[in-house]
mmCIF file with all atom_site columns, C-alpha atoms and ligand atoms in Angstrom:
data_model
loop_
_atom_site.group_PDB
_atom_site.id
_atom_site.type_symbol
_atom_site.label_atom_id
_atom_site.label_alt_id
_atom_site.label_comp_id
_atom_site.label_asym_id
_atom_site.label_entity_id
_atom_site.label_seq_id
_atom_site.pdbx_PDB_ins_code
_atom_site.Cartn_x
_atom_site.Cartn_y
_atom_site.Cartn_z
_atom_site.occupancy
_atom_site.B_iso_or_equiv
_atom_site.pdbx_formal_charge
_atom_site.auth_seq_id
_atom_site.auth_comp_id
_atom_site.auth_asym_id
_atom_site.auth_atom_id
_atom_site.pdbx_PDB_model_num
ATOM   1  C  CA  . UNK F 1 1  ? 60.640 143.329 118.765 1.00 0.00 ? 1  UNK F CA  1
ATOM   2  C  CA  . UNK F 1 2  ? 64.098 143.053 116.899 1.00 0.00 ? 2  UNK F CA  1
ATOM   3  C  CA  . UNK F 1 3  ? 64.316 141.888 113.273 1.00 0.00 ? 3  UNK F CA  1
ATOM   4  C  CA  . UNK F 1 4  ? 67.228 141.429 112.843 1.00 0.00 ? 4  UNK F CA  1
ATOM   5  C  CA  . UNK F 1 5  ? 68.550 141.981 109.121 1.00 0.00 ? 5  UNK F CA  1
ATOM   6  C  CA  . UNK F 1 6  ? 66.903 143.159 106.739 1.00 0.00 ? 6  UNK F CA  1
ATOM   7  C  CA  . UNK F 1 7  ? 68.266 142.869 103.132 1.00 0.00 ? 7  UNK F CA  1
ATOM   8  C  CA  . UNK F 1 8  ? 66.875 145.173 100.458 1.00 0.00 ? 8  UNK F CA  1
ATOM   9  C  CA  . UNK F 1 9  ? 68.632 144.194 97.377  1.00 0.00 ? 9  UNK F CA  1
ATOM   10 C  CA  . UNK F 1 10 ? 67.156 145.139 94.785  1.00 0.00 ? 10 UNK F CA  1
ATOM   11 C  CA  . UNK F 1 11 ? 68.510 144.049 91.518  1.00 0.00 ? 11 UNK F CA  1
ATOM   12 C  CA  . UNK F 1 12 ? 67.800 145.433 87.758  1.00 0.00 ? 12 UNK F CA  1
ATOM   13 C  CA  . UNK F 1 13 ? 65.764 142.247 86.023  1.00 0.00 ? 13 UNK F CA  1
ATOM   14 C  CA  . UNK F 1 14 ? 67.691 143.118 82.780  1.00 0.00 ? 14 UNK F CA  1
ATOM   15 C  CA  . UNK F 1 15 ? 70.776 143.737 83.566  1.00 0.00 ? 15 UNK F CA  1
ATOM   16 C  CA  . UNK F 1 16 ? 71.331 142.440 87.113  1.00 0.00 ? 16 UNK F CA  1
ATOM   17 C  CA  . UNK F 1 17 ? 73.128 145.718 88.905  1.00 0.00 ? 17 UNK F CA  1
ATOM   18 C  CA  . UNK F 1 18 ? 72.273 146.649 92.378  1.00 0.00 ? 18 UNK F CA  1
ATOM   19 C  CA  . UNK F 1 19 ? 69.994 149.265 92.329  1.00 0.00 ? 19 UNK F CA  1
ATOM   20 C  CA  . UNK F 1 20 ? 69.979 152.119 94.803  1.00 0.00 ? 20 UNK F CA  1
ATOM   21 C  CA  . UNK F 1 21 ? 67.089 154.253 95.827  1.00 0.00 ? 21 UNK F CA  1
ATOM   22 C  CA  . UNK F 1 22 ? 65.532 156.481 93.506  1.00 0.00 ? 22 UNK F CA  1
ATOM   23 C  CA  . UNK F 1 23 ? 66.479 155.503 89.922  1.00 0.00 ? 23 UNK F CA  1
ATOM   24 C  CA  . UNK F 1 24 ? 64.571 152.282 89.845  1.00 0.00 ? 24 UNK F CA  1
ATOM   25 C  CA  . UNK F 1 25 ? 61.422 151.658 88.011  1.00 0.00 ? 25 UNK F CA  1
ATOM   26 C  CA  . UNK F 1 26 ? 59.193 148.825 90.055  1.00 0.00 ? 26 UNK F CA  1
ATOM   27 C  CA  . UNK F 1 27 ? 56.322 147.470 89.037  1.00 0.00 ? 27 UNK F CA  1
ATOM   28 C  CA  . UNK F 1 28 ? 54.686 143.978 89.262  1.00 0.00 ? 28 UNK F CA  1
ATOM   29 C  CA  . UNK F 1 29 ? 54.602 140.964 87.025  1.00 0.00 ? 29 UNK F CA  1
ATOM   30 C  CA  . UNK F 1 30 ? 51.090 141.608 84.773  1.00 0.00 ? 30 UNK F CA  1
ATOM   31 C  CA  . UNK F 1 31 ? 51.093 137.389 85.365  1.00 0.00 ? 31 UNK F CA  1
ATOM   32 C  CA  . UNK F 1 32 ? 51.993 136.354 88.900  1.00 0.00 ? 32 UNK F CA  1
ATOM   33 C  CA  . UNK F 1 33 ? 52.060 139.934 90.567  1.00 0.00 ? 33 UNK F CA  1
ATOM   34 C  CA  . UNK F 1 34 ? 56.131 139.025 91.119  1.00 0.00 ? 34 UNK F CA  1
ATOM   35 C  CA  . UNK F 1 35 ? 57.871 142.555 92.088  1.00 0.00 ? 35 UNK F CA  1
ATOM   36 C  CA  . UNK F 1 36 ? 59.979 143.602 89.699  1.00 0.00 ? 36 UNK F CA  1
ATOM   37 C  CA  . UNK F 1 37 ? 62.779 146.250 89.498  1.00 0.00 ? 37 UNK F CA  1
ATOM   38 C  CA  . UNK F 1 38 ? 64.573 148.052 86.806  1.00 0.00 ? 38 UNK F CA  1
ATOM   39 C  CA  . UNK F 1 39 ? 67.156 150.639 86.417  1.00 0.00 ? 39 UNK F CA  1
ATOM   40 C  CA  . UNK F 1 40 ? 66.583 153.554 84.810  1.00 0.00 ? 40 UNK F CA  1
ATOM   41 C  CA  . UNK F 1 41 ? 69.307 152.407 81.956  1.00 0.00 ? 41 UNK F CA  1
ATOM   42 C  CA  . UNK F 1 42 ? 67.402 149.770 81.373  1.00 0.00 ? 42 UNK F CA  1
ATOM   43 C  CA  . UNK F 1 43 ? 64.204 151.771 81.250  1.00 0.00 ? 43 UNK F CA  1
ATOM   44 C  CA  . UNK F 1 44 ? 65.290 154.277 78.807  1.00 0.00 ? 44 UNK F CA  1
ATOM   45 C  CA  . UNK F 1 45 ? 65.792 151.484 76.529  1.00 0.00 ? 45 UNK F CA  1
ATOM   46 C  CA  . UNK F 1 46 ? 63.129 149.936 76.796  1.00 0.00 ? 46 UNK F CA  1
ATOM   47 C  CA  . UNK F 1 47 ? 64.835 146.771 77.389  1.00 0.00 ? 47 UNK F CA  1
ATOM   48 C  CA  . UNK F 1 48 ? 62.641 143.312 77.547  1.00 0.00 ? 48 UNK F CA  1
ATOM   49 C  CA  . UNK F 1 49 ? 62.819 141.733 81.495  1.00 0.00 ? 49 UNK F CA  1
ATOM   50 C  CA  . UNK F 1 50 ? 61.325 138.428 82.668  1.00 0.00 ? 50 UNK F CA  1
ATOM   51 C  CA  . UNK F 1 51 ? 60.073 137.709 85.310  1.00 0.00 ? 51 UNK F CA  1
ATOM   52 C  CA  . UNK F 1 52 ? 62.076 135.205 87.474  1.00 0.00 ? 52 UNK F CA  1
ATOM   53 C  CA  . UNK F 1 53 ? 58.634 133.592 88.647  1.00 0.00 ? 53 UNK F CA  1
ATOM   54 C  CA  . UNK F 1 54 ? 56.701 132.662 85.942  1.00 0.00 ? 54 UNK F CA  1
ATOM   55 C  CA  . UNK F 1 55 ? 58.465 133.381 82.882  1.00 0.00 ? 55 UNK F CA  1
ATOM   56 C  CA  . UNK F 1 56 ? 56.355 136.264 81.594  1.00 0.00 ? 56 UNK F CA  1
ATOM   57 C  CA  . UNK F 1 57 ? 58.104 138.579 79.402  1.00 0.00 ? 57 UNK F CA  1
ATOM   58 C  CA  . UNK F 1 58 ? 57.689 141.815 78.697  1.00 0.00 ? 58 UNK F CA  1
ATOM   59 C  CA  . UNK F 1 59 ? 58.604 145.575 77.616  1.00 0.00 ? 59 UNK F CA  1
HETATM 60 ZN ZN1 . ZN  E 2 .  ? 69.332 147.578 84.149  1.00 0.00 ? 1  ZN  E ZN1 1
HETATM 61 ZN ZN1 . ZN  E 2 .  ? 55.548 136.686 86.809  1.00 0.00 ? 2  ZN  E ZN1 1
#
């Protein structure tokens, strides 16, 4: 079986960079499960996200 591309952006939900391997935090949306990634910047300060899905924000 082929699949063909796969893309595996993954993209800091506070402050929108491309995140690379290791230095992203993921979790999932307490609300809607939604997978969530954030860069370790963003992590260190604690910085709010929301989550694209349903809205939920959070620290
Ligand atoms: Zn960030
Ligand atoms: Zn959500």
């Amino acid at each position: 079986m082929s699949e063909g591309q796969q893309k595996r952006t993954q993209k800091c939900i506070s402050c929108g960079i491309n995140i690379t391997g290791t230095t992203a935090a993921s979790f999932k949306c307490p609300e809607c499960g939604y997978q969530i990634y954030r860069c370790s910047k963003c992590r260190k300060q604690s910085n709010l996200y929301q989550c694209p899905d349903c809205g939920f924000t959070g620290p």
